[in-house]
mmCIF file of C-alpha atoms in Angstrom:
data_model
loop_
_atom_site.group_PDB
_atom_site.id
_atom_site.type_symbol
_atom_site.label_atom_id
_atom_site.label_comp_id
_atom_site.label_asym_id
_atom_site.label_seq_id
_atom_site.Cartn_x
_atom_site.Cartn_y
_atom_site.Cartn_z
ATOM 1 C CA MET U 22 0.000 0.000 0.000
ATOM 2 C CA ASN U 23 2.873 2.382 0.708
ATOM 3 C CA ALA U 24 4.358 1.824 -2.764
ATOM 4 C CA LEU U 25 1.170 3.102 -4.358
ATOM 5 C CA GLY U 26 0.955 6.113 -2.060
ATOM 6 C CA VAL U 27 -2.354 5.254 -0.376
ATOM 7 C CA THR U 28 -1.220 6.618 2.988
ATOM 8 C CA ARG U 29 -0.388 10.288 3.572
ATOM 9 C CA ASN U 30 3.236 10.055 4.679
ATOM 10 C CA PRO U 31 4.837 13.452 5.434
ATOM 11 C CA LEU U 32 8.085 12.243 3.828
ATOM 12 C CA ARG U 33 6.335 11.488 0.529
ATOM 13 C CA ARG U 34 6.874 14.213 -2.052
ATOM 14 C CA PRO U 35 4.243 15.289 -4.588
ATOM 15 C CA ILE U 36 6.131 13.472 -7.369
ATOM 16 C CA ASP U 37 5.791 10.226 -5.371
ATOM 17 C CA ARG U 38 2.023 10.700 -5.113
ATOM 18 C CA LEU U 39 1.805 11.503 -8.837
ATOM 19 C CA ALA U 40 3.813 8.405 -9.768
ATOM 20 C CA ALA U 41 1.607 6.288 -7.506
ATOM 21 C CA GLY U 42 -1.542 7.650 -9.184
ATOM 22 C CA ILE U 43 -0.164 6.960 -12.660
ATOM 23 C CA THR U 44 0.864 3.458 -11.558
ATOM 24 C CA VAL U 45 -2.642 2.715 -10.270
ATOM 25 C CA LEU U 46 -4.152 3.931 -13.564
ATOM 26 C CA LEU U 47 -1.745 1.779 -15.588
ATOM 27 C CA LEU U 48 -2.494 -1.267 -13.425
ATOM 28 C CA MET U 49 -6.203 -0.698 -14.045
ATOM 29 C CA ALA U 50 -5.512 -0.451 -17.790
ATOM 30 C CA ALA U 51 -3.567 -3.744 -17.631
ATOM 31 C CA LEU U 52 -6.541 -5.400 -15.929
ATOM 32 C CA ILE U 53 -9.021 -3.959 -18.414
ATOM 33 C CA ALA U 54 -6.863 -5.258 -21.288
ATOM 34 C CA VAL U 55 -7.717 -8.866 -20.367
ATOM 35 C CA PRO U 56 -11.461 -8.757 -21.177
ATOM 36 C CA VAL U 57 -10.839 -6.373 -24.094
ATOM 37 C CA ALA U 58 -8.445 -8.893 -25.680
ATOM 38 C CA GLY U 59 -11.024 -11.631 -25.083
ATOM 39 C CA MET U 60 -13.750 -9.594 -26.792
ATOM 40 C CA LEU U 61 -11.414 -8.834 -29.684
ATOM 41 C CA GLY U 62 -10.636 -12.546 -30.061
ATOM 42 C CA ALA U 63 -14.335 -13.462 -29.999
ATOM 43 C CA SER U 64 -15.174 -10.784 -32.561
ATOM 44 C CA LEU U 65 -12.316 -11.873 -34.798
ATOM 45 C CA HIS U 66 -13.389 -15.515 -34.509
ATOM 46 C CA THR U 67 -16.932 -14.603 -35.575
ATOM 47 C CA GLY U 68 -15.677 -12.630 -38.578
ATOM 48 C CA LEU U 69 -13.193 -15.281 -39.688
ATOM 49 C CA ALA U 70 -15.765 -18.065 -39.281
ATOM 50 C CA GLN U 71 -18.254 -16.082 -41.381
ATOM 51 C CA ARG U 72 -15.642 -15.527 -44.115
ATOM 52 C CA ALA U 73 -14.704 -19.220 -44.071
ATOM 53 C CA ALA U 74 -18.381 -20.176 -44.426
ATOM 54 C CA GLU U 75 -18.824 -17.753 -47.339
ATOM 55 C CA SER U 76 -15.682 -19.131 -48.967
ATOM 56 C CA ALA U 77 -16.899 -22.723 -48.521
ATOM 57 C CA ALA U 78 -20.244 -21.790 -50.096
ATOM 58 C CA THR U 79 -18.698 -20.134 -53.160
ATOM 59 C CA THR U 80 -15.784 -22.510 -53.827
ATOM 60 C CA ARG U 81 -15.467 -26.207 -54.502
ATOM 61 C CA PRO U 82 -12.703 -28.759 -54.854
ATOM 62 C CA VAL U 83 -11.940 -30.226 -58.296
ATOM 63 C CA GLU U 84 -9.501 -32.858 -59.483
ATOM 64 C CA ALA U 85 -6.592 -31.479 -61.523
ATOM 65 C CA VAL U 86 -4.019 -33.435 -63.508
ATOM 66 C CA LEU U 87 -0.354 -32.529 -63.308
ATOM 67 C CA THR U 88 0.817 -31.823 -66.859
ATOM 68 C CA THR U 89 4.474 -31.413 -65.900
ATOM 69 C CA GLY U 90 6.752 -33.077 -63.425
ATOM 70 C CA PRO U 91 7.619 -31.215 -60.236
ATOM 71 C CA GLU U 92 10.384 -28.633 -60.293
ATOM 72 C CA MET U 93 12.301 -27.867 -57.114
ATOM 73 C CA ASN U 94 11.638 -24.276 -56.066
ATOM 74 C CA ILE U 95 13.614 -24.356 -52.817
ATOM 75 C CA PRO U 96 17.393 -24.603 -53.015
ATOM 76 C CA VAL U 97 18.542 -27.973 -51.695
ATOM 77 C CA SER U 98 20.935 -26.181 -49.333
ATOM 78 C CA GLU U 99 17.932 -24.701 -47.481
ATOM 79 C CA VAL U 100 16.060 -27.987 -47.074
ATOM 80 C CA TYR U 101 16.588 -29.698 -43.723
ATOM 81 C CA SER U 102 14.719 -32.946 -44.324
ATOM 82 C CA ASN U 103 13.001 -34.848 -47.124
ATOM 83 C CA ASP U 104 9.646 -33.927 -45.557
ATOM 84 C CA ALA U 105 10.420 -30.273 -46.260
ATOM 85 C CA LEU U 106 11.001 -30.830 -49.973
ATOM 86 C CA SER U 107 8.496 -28.785 -51.934
ATOM 87 C CA SER U 108 8.121 -28.333 -55.654
ATOM 88 C CA THR U 109 5.830 -26.709 -58.179
ATOM 89 C CA ALA U 110 4.172 -28.212 -61.230
ATOM 90 C CA VAL U 111 1.613 -27.145 -63.812
ATOM 91 C CA ALA U 112 -1.847 -28.589 -63.149
ATOM 92 C CA GLU U 113 -4.823 -28.575 -65.504
ATOM 93 C CA TRP U 114 -8.528 -28.924 -64.718
ATOM 94 C CA ARG U 115 -11.835 -28.482 -66.503
ATOM 95 C CA THR U 116 -14.889 -26.553 -65.413
ATOM 96 C CA GLY U 117 -17.733 -26.818 -67.849
ATOM 97 C CA LEU U 118 -16.274 -26.394 -71.333
ATOM 98 C CA ARG U 119 -13.236 -24.396 -70.231
ATOM 99 C CA THR U 120 -9.820 -25.785 -69.386
ATOM 100 C CA HIS U 121 -7.810 -23.998 -66.709
ATOM 101 C CA SER U 122 -4.193 -24.375 -65.713
ATOM 102 C CA ALA U 123 -1.978 -22.970 -62.997
ATOM 103 C CA THR U 124 1.351 -23.605 -61.341
ATOM 104 C CA ILE U 125 0.684 -25.168 -57.961
ATOM 105 C CA GLN U 126 2.751 -26.431 -55.093
ATOM 106 C CA VAL U 127 3.064 -30.225 -55.033
ATOM 107 C CA PRO U 128 5.129 -32.740 -53.073
ATOM 108 C CA ALA U 129 8.574 -33.421 -54.535
ATOM 109 C CA SER U 130 7.531 -37.039 -55.087
ATOM 110 C CA ALA U 131 4.618 -36.114 -57.412
ATOM 111 C CA THR U 132 4.719 -37.238 -61.059
ATOM 112 C CA ALA U 133 3.229 -35.952 -64.318
ATOM 113 C CA GLY U 134 -0.257 -37.398 -64.866
ATOM 114 C CA GLU U 135 -1.004 -37.643 -61.154
ATOM 115 C CA THR U 136 -4.261 -36.071 -59.908
ATOM 116 C CA VAL U 137 -4.356 -33.467 -57.175
ATOM 117 C CA THR U 138 -7.201 -31.519 -55.599
ATOM 118 C CA VAL U 139 -7.448 -27.776 -56.202
ATOM 119 C CA TRP U 140 -10.124 -25.365 -55.014
ATOM 120 C CA VAL U 141 -11.853 -23.190 -57.593
ATOM 121 C CA ASP U 142 -14.405 -20.388 -57.535
ATOM 122 C CA GLN U 143 -17.621 -20.325 -59.535
ATOM 123 C CA ALA U 144 -15.748 -19.177 -62.660
ATOM 124 C CA GLY U 145 -13.298 -22.076 -62.352
ATOM 125 C CA ASN U 146 -10.332 -19.957 -61.255
ATOM 126 C CA ARG U 147 -8.027 -21.413 -58.617
ATOM 127 C CA VAL U 148 -8.526 -20.003 -55.112
ATOM 128 C CA PRO U 149 -7.170 -20.957 -51.686
ATOM 129 C CA PRO U 150 -9.193 -23.568 -49.798
ATOM 130 C CA PRO U 151 -11.586 -22.279 -47.144
ATOM 131 C CA ALA U 152 -10.163 -22.028 -43.658
ATOM 132 C CA SER U 153 -10.871 -24.920 -41.340
ATOM 133 C CA PRO U 154 -12.637 -24.314 -37.995
ATOM 134 C CA GLY U 155 -9.399 -25.205 -36.220
ATOM 135 C CA SER U 156 -7.350 -22.629 -38.123
ATOM 136 C CA VAL U 157 -10.034 -19.981 -37.538
ATOM 137 C CA LEU U 158 -9.964 -20.681 -33.793
ATOM 138 C CA THR U 159 -6.159 -20.723 -33.715
ATOM 139 C CA SER U 160 -5.968 -17.386 -35.551
ATOM 140 C CA ALA U 161 -8.468 -15.742 -33.200
ATOM 141 C CA ILE U 162 -6.709 -17.036 -30.078
ATOM 142 C CA PHE U 163 -3.295 -16.005 -31.389
ATOM 143 C CA ALA U 164 -4.531 -12.484 -32.222
ATOM 144 C CA ALA U 165 -6.171 -12.080 -28.791
ATOM 145 C CA LEU U 166 -3.055 -13.280 -26.982
ATOM 146 C CA LEU U 167 -0.840 -11.017 -29.080
ATOM 147 C CA VAL U 168 -2.985 -7.971 -28.296
ATOM 148 C CA LEU U 169 -3.018 -8.910 -24.606
ATOM 149 C CA LEU U 170 0.746 -9.411 -24.525
ATOM 150 C CA VAL U 171 1.441 -6.071 -26.215
ATOM 151 C CA ALA U 172 -0.992 -4.245 -23.913
ATOM 152 C CA GLU U 173 0.422 -5.829 -20.752
ATOM 153 C CA LEU U 174 4.047 -5.237 -21.742
ATOM 154 C CA THR U 175 3.245 -1.626 -22.640
ATOM 155 C CA CYS U 176 1.514 -1.018 -19.301
ATOM 156 C CA PHE U 177 4.315 -2.569 -17.262
ATOM 157 C CA ALA U 178 7.001 -0.747 -19.255
ATOM 158 C CA LEU U 179 5.176 2.535 -18.626
ATOM 159 C CA ILE U 180 4.902 1.695 -14.917
ATOM 160 C CA ALA U 181 8.636 1.002 -14.732
ATOM 161 C CA ALA U 182 9.447 4.206 -16.629
ATOM 162 C CA THR U 183 7.123 6.251 -14.395
ATOM 163 C CA GLN U 184 8.616 4.819 -11.207
ATOM 164 C CA ASN U 185 12.164 5.324 -12.488
ATOM 165 C CA LEU U 186 11.488 8.922 -13.494
ATOM 166 C CA ALA U 187 9.808 9.691 -10.149
ATOM 167 C CA ARG U 188 12.718 8.128 -8.272
ATOM 168 C CA ARG U 189 15.231 10.235 -10.246
ATOM 169 C CA ILE U 190 13.242 13.435 -9.708
ATOM 170 C CA GLY U 191 12.913 12.649 -5.983
ATOM 171 C CA MET U 192 16.645 11.940 -5.634
ATOM 172 C CA ARG U 193 17.516 15.220 -7.351
ATOM 173 C CA ALA U 194 15.201 17.057 -4.961
ATOM 174 C CA TRP U 195 16.901 15.374 -1.972
ATOM 175 C CA GLU U 196 20.323 16.324 -3.359
ATOM 176 C CA ARG U 197 19.246 19.957 -3.750
ATOM 177 C CA GLU U 198 17.853 19.940 -0.196
ATOM 178 C CA TRP U 199 21.055 18.470 1.289
ATOM 179 C CA LEU U 200 23.190 20.916 -0.698
ATOM 180 C CA HIS U 201 21.056 23.757 0.660
ATOM 181 C CA LEU U 202 21.571 22.463 4.245
ATOM 182 C CA ARG U 203 25.334 22.129 3.795
ATOM 183 C CA HIS U 204 25.571 25.755 2.765
ATOM 184 C CA GLY U 205 23.839 27.039 5.873
ATOM 185 C CA GLY U 206 20.205 26.831 4.826
ATOM 186 C CA THR U 207 17.371 25.523 6.956
ATOM 187 C CA TRP U 208 15.344 22.358 6.480
ATOM 188 C CA SER U 209 12.189 23.038 4.466
ATOM 189 C CA GLN U 210 10.310 20.022 5.954
ATOM 190 C CA ARG U 211 8.556 19.341 2.651
#
C-alpha cells in the first residue's frame, strides 16, 4: 500500500504521489486489457468463421491433372529434411467447357499425370481452400493473446518508466535539499 501512495506520509513528495496515481491507472488499464483482448478474439473468430463459411459456399474442390513433373523451387541447401522438400508443377482442370491451368505447389515425389485436388471459384479460377474451424480458432486465439501481450508489456514498461522517473526526480530534490543544508540553509520540511 505504501508503494502506491495510499497513505499520507509526510516524507512522501508530490512526485511520489503523482507516480503512484499513474501506476494505479496503468495497473487498471492492464486489468481492463484482459477482457478487451477476449472480446477482440471473440469478434475476430466470428468474422473469420463467417468468411470461411462464405468461402466454402462459393468454392469447390476439383480434381486437376499434373501436366508437368515437379520442379524444385527451394534450393537444396535450405532444405533440412526430405519432408520439407516442396516443388511446383503445372496442373490442368476443366470446369464446364473451359480448361484452366496454374502452377501449384506439389510434393517433390509427385509425377506428371497424377491427380491433385485444387479449389476453384464459380468461374473455375483457382482459389485458396476455405479455412478450417481449427485454423479460424487458432488465428483468433493467437490475435487475442498477441494484443493482450502487447498491452500488458506496454503497461508494465510505462509503470517502470514512471517509477524510475519519479525516483530520479525525488533523488535530485533530496540532493538539492542536502546541498542547501550544507551551505547554511534551513530544512524546508517538505
